[in-house]
């Protein structure tokens, strides 16, 4: 770590934490494995099909992805905004207006508008 910081000293490089990484990746809609995409959340459900190139030659999981692409998604990844104080954290339940669970937060970060 020290050699990286030393190497970037002339450009003002400083250490940053996971919070900074999360904010940047959320703004760019970049998935984090086991959050927005996993072995149970496919790219079609996550709206991240730009990362899946089915025209490539045969690869492990291609048949399963083709099958999933042809089916209606069981769920979809969507952005949400907190209406009050607080931060939506990973795993928090998302409720509809009647209080019924309709999903869960995959990644959350504080934001200021």
CSV table of N, CA and C in Angstrom, one decimal:
chain,number,residue,atom,x,y,z
A,1,UNK,N,0.8,-1.2,0.0
A,1,UNK,CA,0.0,0.0,0.0
A,1,UNK,C,0.9,1.3,0.0
A,2,UNK,N,1.9,1.2,0.8
A,2,UNK,CA,2.7,2.4,0.9
A,2,UNK,C,3.4,2.7,-0.4
A,3,UNK,N,3.8,1.7,-1.2
A,3,UNK,CA,4.5,2.0,-2.5
A,3,UNK,C,3.5,2.6,-3.5
A,4,UNK,N,2.2,2.2,-3.4
A,4,UNK,CA,1.2,2.8,-4.3
A,4,UNK,C,1.1,4.3,-3.9
A,5,UNK,N,0.9,4.6,-2.7
A,5,UNK,CA,0.8,6.0,-2.2
A,5,UNK,C,2.0,6.8,-2.6
A,6,UNK,N,3.2,6.2,-2.3
A,6,UNK,CA,4.4,6.9,-2.7
A,6,UNK,C,4.5,7.2,-4.2
A,7,UNK,N,4.1,6.2,-5.0
A,7,UNK,CA,4.2,6.4,-6.4
A,7,UNK,C,3.2,7.4,-6.9
A,8,UNK,N,2.1,7.7,-6.2
A,8,UNK,CA,1.2,8.7,-6.7
A,8,UNK,C,1.3,10.0,-6.0
A,9,UNK,N,2.3,10.1,-5.1
A,9,UNK,CA,2.4,11.4,-4.3
A,9,UNK,C,2.4,12.6,-5.2
A,10,UNK,N,3.1,12.6,-6.3
A,10,UNK,CA,3.2,13.8,-7.1
A,10,UNK,C,1.9,14.3,-7.7
A,11,UNK,N,0.9,13.3,-7.8
A,11,UNK,CA,-0.4,13.6,-8.3
A,11,UNK,C,-1.4,13.8,-7.2
A,12,UNK,N,-1.0,13.8,-6.0
A,12,UNK,CA,-1.8,14.0,-4.8
A,12,UNK,C,-2.7,12.8,-4.4
A,13,UNK,N,-2.2,11.6,-4.8
A,13,UNK,CA,-2.9,10.4,-4.4
A,13,UNK,C,-3.0,10.2,-2.9
A,14,UNK,N,-4.2,9.9,-2.5
A,14,UNK,CA,-4.5,9.6,-1.1
A,14,UNK,C,-5.3,8.3,-1.0
A,15,UNK,N,-5.3,7.7,0.2
A,15,UNK,CA,-6.0,6.5,0.4
A,15,UNK,C,-7.5,6.9,0.5
A,16,UNK,N,-8.4,6.0,0.0
A,16,UNK,CA,-9.8,6.2,0.2
A,16,UNK,C,-10.4,4.8,0.6
A,17,UNK,N,-11.6,4.8,1.2
A,17,UNK,CA,-12.2,3.6,1.7
A,17,UNK,C,-13.2,3.0,0.8
A,18,UNK,N,-13.9,2.0,1.3
A,18,UNK,CA,-14.9,1.3,0.6
A,18,UNK,C,-16.1,2.2,0.3
A,19,UNK,N,-16.4,3.2,1.1
A,19,UNK,CA,-17.5,4.1,0.9
A,19,UNK,C,-17.3,4.9,-0.4
A,20,UNK,N,-16.0,5.3,-0.6
A,20,UNK,CA,-15.7,6.1,-1.8
A,20,UNK,C,-15.9,5.2,-3.0
A,21,UNK,N,-15.4,3.9,-2.9
A,21,UNK,CA,-15.5,3.0,-4.0
A,21,UNK,C,-17.0,2.7,-4.3
A,22,UNK,N,-17.8,2.5,-3.3
A,22,UNK,CA,-19.2,2.3,-3.5
A,22,UNK,C,-19.9,3.4,-4.2
A,23,UNK,N,-19.7,4.6,-3.7
A,23,UNK,CA,-20.3,5.8,-4.3
A,23,UNK,C,-20.0,5.9,-5.8
A,24,UNK,N,-18.7,5.7,-6.2
A,24,UNK,CA,-18.3,5.8,-7.6
A,24,UNK,C,-18.9,4.7,-8.4
A,25,UNK,N,-18.9,3.5,-7.9
A,25,UNK,CA,-19.5,2.4,-8.7
A,25,UNK,C,-21.0,2.5,-8.9
A,26,UNK,N,-21.7,3.0,-7.8
A,26,UNK,CA,-23.1,3.2,-7.9
A,26,UNK,C,-23.5,4.2,-9.0
A,27,UNK,N,-22.7,5.3,-9.0
A,27,UNK,CA,-23.0,6.4,-10.0
A,27,UNK,C,-22.8,5.9,-11.4
A,28,UNK,N,-21.8,4.9,-11.6
A,28,UNK,CA,-21.5,4.4,-12.9
A,28,UNK,C,-22.4,3.2,-13.2
A,29,UNK,N,-23.2,2.7,-12.3
A,29,UNK,CA,-24.0,1.5,-12.4
A,29,UNK,C,-23.2,0.3,-12.7
A,30,UNK,N,-22.1,0.2,-11.9
A,30,UNK,CA,-21.2,-1.0,-12.0
A,30,UNK,C,-21.6,-2.0,-10.9
A,31,UNK,N,-21.8,-3.2,-11.3
A,31,UNK,CA,-22.3,-4.2,-10.3
A,31,UNK,C,-21.2,-4.7,-9.4
A,32,UNK,N,-21.5,-5.1,-8.2
A,32,UNK,CA,-20.6,-5.8,-7.2
A,32,UNK,C,-21.2,-7.2,-7.0
A,33,UNK,N,-20.3,-8.2,-7.2
A,33,UNK,CA,-20.8,-9.5,-7.1
A,33,UNK,C,-21.3,-9.8,-5.7
A,34,UNK,N,-22.4,-10.5,-5.6
A,34,UNK,CA,-23.1,-10.8,-4.4
A,34,UNK,C,-24.0,-9.7,-3.9
A,35,UNK,N,-24.1,-8.6,-4.7
A,35,UNK,CA,-24.9,-7.5,-4.4
A,35,UNK,C,-25.9,-7.3,-5.6
A,36,UNK,N,-25.5,-6.7,-6.7
A,36,UNK,CA,-26.4,-6.5,-7.8
A,36,UNK,C,-26.4,-7.7,-8.8
A,37,UNK,N,-25.4,-8.6,-8.7
A,37,UNK,CA,-25.4,-9.8,-9.5
A,37,UNK,C,-24.7,-10.9,-8.7
A,38,UNK,N,-25.2,-12.1,-8.9
A,38,UNK,CA,-24.7,-13.2,-8.2
A,38,UNK,C,-25.0,-14.5,-8.9
A,39,UNK,N,-24.8,-15.6,-8.3
A,39,UNK,CA,-25.2,-16.9,-8.9
A,39,UNK,C,-26.7,-17.1,-8.9
A,40,UNK,N,-27.4,-16.2,-8.1
A,40,UNK,CA,-28.9,-16.3,-8.1
A,40,UNK,C,-29.6,-15.1,-8.8
A,41,UNK,N,-28.8,-14.0,-9.1
A,41,UNK,CA,-29.3,-12.8,-9.8
A,41,UNK,C,-28.6,-12.8,-11.1
A,42,UNK,N,-29.3,-13.0,-12.2
A,42,UNK,CA,-28.7,-13.0,-13.5
A,42,UNK,C,-28.6,-11.6,-14.1
A,43,UNK,N,-27.9,-11.4,-15.2
A,43,UNK,CA,-27.6,-10.1,-15.8
A,43,UNK,C,-28.9,-9.5,-16.3
A,44,UNK,N,-29.9,-10.3,-16.8
A,44,UNK,CA,-31.1,-9.8,-17.3
A,44,UNK,C,-32.0,-9.2,-16.2
A,45,UNK,N,-32.0,-9.8,-15.0
A,45,UNK,CA,-32.8,-9.3,-13.9
A,45,UNK,C,-32.1,-8.0,-13.4
A,46,UNK,N,-30.8,-8.0,-13.4
A,46,UNK,CA,-30.1,-6.8,-12.9
A,46,UNK,C,-30.0,-5.7,-13.9
A,47,UNK,N,-30.5,-5.9,-15.1
A,47,UNK,CA,-30.5,-4.8,-16.1
A,47,UNK,C,-29.0,-4.5,-16.6
A,48,UNK,N,-28.2,-5.5,-16.4
A,48,UNK,CA,-26.7,-5.3,-16.7
A,48,UNK,C,-26.3,-6.2,-17.9
A,49,UNK,N,-27.2,-6.4,-18.9
A,49,UNK,CA,-26.9,-7.2,-20.0
A,49,UNK,C,-25.8,-6.7,-20.9
A,50,UNK,N,-25.4,-5.4,-20.7
A,50,UNK,CA,-24.3,-4.9,-21.5
A,50,UNK,C,-23.0,-5.6,-21.1
A,51,UNK,N,-23.0,-6.3,-20.0
A,51,UNK,CA,-21.8,-7.1,-19.6
A,51,UNK,C,-21.8,-8.5,-20.1
A,52,UNK,N,-22.9,-8.9,-20.8
A,52,UNK,CA,-23.0,-10.3,-21.2
A,52,UNK,C,-23.0,-10.4,-22.7
A,53,UNK,N,-22.0,-11.0,-23.3
A,53,UNK,CA,-21.8,-11.0,-24.8
A,53,UNK,C,-22.1,-12.5,-25.2
A,54,UNK,N,-23.3,-12.8,-25.5
A,54,UNK,CA,-23.7,-14.1,-25.9
A,54,UNK,C,-23.2,-14.5,-27.3
A,55,UNK,N,-22.7,-13.5,-28.1
A,55,UNK,CA,-22.2,-13.9,-29.4
A,55,UNK,C,-20.8,-14.4,-29.3
A,56,UNK,N,-20.2,-14.4,-28.2
A,56,UNK,CA,-18.9,-15.0,-28.0
A,56,UNK,C,-18.9,-16.5,-28.2
A,57,UNK,N,-17.8,-17.1,-28.4
A,57,UNK,CA,-17.8,-18.6,-28.5
A,57,UNK,C,-18.3,-19.2,-27.2
A,58,UNK,N,-18.5,-20.5,-27.3
A,58,UNK,CA,-19.1,-21.3,-26.1
A,58,UNK,C,-18.3,-20.9,-24.9
A,59,UNK,N,-19.0,-20.7,-23.8
A,59,UNK,CA,-18.5,-20.5,-22.4
A,59,UNK,C,-19.4,-21.1,-21.4
A,60,UNK,N,-18.8,-21.4,-20.2
A,60,UNK,CA,-19.5,-22.0,-19.1
A,60,UNK,C,-20.7,-21.1,-18.7
A,61,UNK,N,-21.9,-21.6,-18.7
A,61,UNK,CA,-23.1,-20.8,-18.2
A,61,UNK,C,-23.8,-20.2,-19.4
A,62,UNK,N,-23.3,-20.3,-20.6
A,62,UNK,CA,-24.0,-19.7,-21.8
A,62,UNK,C,-25.4,-20.2,-21.9
A,63,UNK,N,-25.6,-21.5,-21.9
A,63,UNK,CA,-26.9,-22.1,-22.1
A,63,UNK,C,-27.9,-21.6,-21.0
A,64,UNK,N,-27.4,-21.5,-19.7
A,64,UNK,CA,-28.3,-21.0,-18.7
A,64,UNK,C,-28.7,-19.6,-18.9
A,65,UNK,N,-27.7,-18.8,-19.4
A,65,UNK,CA,-28.0,-17.4,-19.7
A,65,UNK,C,-29.0,-17.2,-20.8
A,66,UNK,N,-28.8,-18.0,-21.9
A,66,UNK,CA,-29.8,-18.0,-23.0
A,66,UNK,C,-31.2,-18.3,-22.5
A,67,UNK,N,-31.3,-19.4,-21.7
A,67,UNK,CA,-32.6,-19.8,-21.1
A,67,UNK,C,-33.2,-18.6,-20.3
A,68,UNK,N,-32.4,-18.0,-19.4
A,68,UNK,CA,-32.9,-16.9,-18.6
A,68,UNK,C,-33.3,-15.7,-19.4
A,69,UNK,N,-32.6,-15.5,-20.5
A,69,UNK,CA,-32.9,-14.3,-21.4
A,69,UNK,C,-34.3,-14.5,-22.0
A,70,UNK,N,-34.6,-15.7,-22.3
A,70,UNK,CA,-35.9,-16.0,-23.0
A,70,UNK,C,-37.1,-15.9,-22.0
A,71,UNK,N,-36.8,-15.9,-20.7
A,71,UNK,CA,-37.9,-15.9,-19.7
A,71,UNK,C,-38.2,-14.5,-19.2
A,72,UNK,N,-39.3,-14.3,-18.7
A,72,UNK,CA,-39.6,-13.0,-18.0
A,72,UNK,C,-38.8,-12.9,-16.7
A,73,UNK,N,-38.2,-11.8,-16.4
A,73,UNK,CA,-37.4,-11.7,-15.2
A,73,UNK,C,-38.3,-11.8,-14.0
A,74,UNK,N,-37.8,-12.6,-13.0
A,74,UNK,CA,-38.6,-12.7,-11.7
A,74,UNK,C,-38.5,-11.5,-10.9
A,75,UNK,N,-37.5,-10.6,-11.2
A,75,UNK,CA,-37.3,-9.4,-10.4
A,75,UNK,C,-36.4,-8.5,-11.3
A,76,UNK,N,-36.4,-7.2,-10.9
A,76,UNK,CA,-35.6,-6.2,-11.7
A,76,UNK,C,-34.8,-5.3,-10.7
A,77,UNK,N,-33.7,-4.9,-11.1
A,77,UNK,CA,-32.9,-3.9,-10.4
A,77,UNK,C,-33.4,-2.5,-10.7
A,78,UNK,N,-33.7,-1.8,-9.6
A,78,UNK,CA,-34.2,-0.4,-9.8
A,78,UNK,C,-33.5,0.5,-8.8
A,79,UNK,N,-33.4,1.8,-9.2
A,79,UNK,CA,-32.9,2.8,-8.3
A,79,UNK,C,-34.0,3.3,-7.4
A,80,UNK,N,-33.6,3.7,-6.2
A,80,UNK,CA,-34.6,4.3,-5.3
A,80,UNK,C,-34.0,5.5,-4.5
A,81,UNK,N,-34.8,6.3,-4.0
A,81,UNK,CA,-34.3,7.5,-3.3
A,81,UNK,C,-35.0,7.5,-1.9
A,82,UNK,N,-34.2,7.7,-0.9
A,82,UNK,CA,-34.8,7.8,0.5
A,82,UNK,C,-35.5,9.2,0.5
A,83,UNK,N,-36.7,9.2,1.2
A,83,UNK,CA,-37.5,10.4,1.3
A,83,UNK,C,-37.2,11.1,2.6
A,84,UNK,N,-36.6,10.5,3.6
A,84,UNK,CA,-36.3,11.1,4.8
A,84,UNK,C,-34.8,10.9,5.2
A,85,UNK,N,-34.5,11.2,6.4
A,85,UNK,CA,-33.1,11.0,6.8
A,85,UNK,C,-32.7,9.5,6.8
A,86,UNK,N,-31.5,9.2,6.6
A,86,UNK,CA,-31.1,7.8,6.7
A,86,UNK,C,-30.4,7.3,5.4
A,87,UNK,N,-29.8,6.2,5.4
A,87,UNK,CA,-29.1,5.6,4.3
A,87,UNK,C,-29.7,4.2,4.1
A,88,UNK,N,-30.1,3.9,2.9
A,88,UNK,CA,-30.6,2.6,2.5
A,88,UNK,C,-29.3,1.7,2.5
A,89,UNK,N,-29.2,0.7,3.4
A,89,UNK,CA,-28.1,-0.2,3.5
A,89,UNK,C,-28.4,-1.5,2.8
A,90,UNK,N,-27.3,-2.2,2.4
A,90,UNK,CA,-27.4,-3.5,1.8
A,90,UNK,C,-28.3,-4.4,2.7
A,91,UNK,N,-29.3,-5.1,2.1
A,91,UNK,CA,-30.2,-6.0,2.7
A,91,UNK,C,-31.4,-5.4,3.3
A,92,UNK,N,-31.5,-4.1,3.4
A,92,UNK,CA,-32.8,-3.5,3.9
A,92,UNK,C,-33.9,-3.9,3.0
A,93,UNK,N,-35.1,-4.2,3.6
A,93,UNK,CA,-36.3,-4.5,2.8
A,93,UNK,C,-36.8,-3.2,2.2
A,94,UNK,N,-37.4,-3.3,1.1
A,94,UNK,CA,-38.1,-2.2,0.4
A,94,UNK,C,-39.6,-2.6,0.5
A,95,UNK,N,-40.4,-1.6,1.0
A,95,UNK,CA,-41.8,-1.8,1.2
A,95,UNK,C,-42.6,-1.0,0.3
A,96,UNK,N,-43.8,-1.5,-0.1
A,96,UNK,CA,-44.7,-0.6,-0.9
A,96,UNK,C,-45.5,0.3,0.1
A,97,UNK,N,-46.4,1.0,-0.4
A,97,UNK,CA,-47.2,2.0,0.4
A,97,UNK,C,-48.0,1.3,1.5
A,98,UNK,N,-48.4,0.1,1.3
A,98,UNK,CA,-49.2,-0.7,2.3
A,98,UNK,C,-48.3,-1.4,3.3
A,99,UNK,N,-47.0,-1.3,3.1
A,99,UNK,CA,-46.1,-2.0,4.0
A,99,UNK,C,-45.7,-3.4,3.7
A,100,UNK,N,-46.1,-3.8,2.5
A,100,UNK,CA,-45.7,-5.2,2.0
A,100,UNK,C,-44.3,-5.1,1.4
A,101,UNK,N,-43.5,-6.1,1.7
A,101,UNK,CA,-42.1,-6.2,1.1
A,101,UNK,C,-42.2,-6.5,-0.4
A,102,UNK,N,-41.5,-5.6,-1.1
A,102,UNK,CA,-41.5,-5.8,-2.6
A,102,UNK,C,-40.1,-6.0,-3.1
A,103,UNK,N,-39.1,-6.0,-2.2
A,103,UNK,CA,-37.7,-6.2,-2.7
A,103,UNK,C,-36.7,-5.9,-1.5
A,104,UNK,N,-35.5,-5.7,-1.9
A,104,UNK,CA,-34.4,-5.4,-0.9
A,104,UNK,C,-33.4,-4.5,-1.5
A,105,UNK,N,-32.6,-3.8,-0.7
A,105,UNK,CA,-31.5,-3.0,-1.2
A,105,UNK,C,-30.3,-3.9,-1.4
A,106,UNK,N,-29.8,-3.7,-2.6
A,106,UNK,CA,-28.5,-4.5,-3.0
A,106,UNK,C,-27.3,-3.7,-2.6
A,107,UNK,N,-27.3,-2.4,-2.7
A,107,UNK,CA,-26.2,-1.5,-2.4
A,107,UNK,C,-26.8,-0.1,-2.1
A,108,UNK,N,-26.3,0.5,-1.0
A,108,UNK,CA,-26.7,1.9,-0.7
A,108,UNK,C,-25.6,2.8,-0.4
A,109,UNK,N,-25.8,4.1,-0.5
A,109,UNK,CA,-24.8,5.1,-0.2
A,109,UNK,C,-25.5,6.4,0.1
A,110,UNK,N,-24.8,7.2,0.9
A,110,UNK,CA,-25.4,8.5,1.2
A,110,UNK,C,-25.3,9.4,-0.1
A,111,UNK,N,-26.3,10.3,-0.2
A,111,UNK,CA,-26.2,11.2,-1.4
A,111,UNK,C,-26.8,12.5,-1.0
A,112,UNK,N,-26.3,13.6,-1.6
A,112,UNK,CA,-26.9,14.9,-1.4
A,112,UNK,C,-27.3,15.5,-2.7
A,113,UNK,N,-28.5,16.1,-2.7
A,113,UNK,CA,-29.0,16.6,-3.9
A,113,UNK,C,-29.2,18.1,-3.7
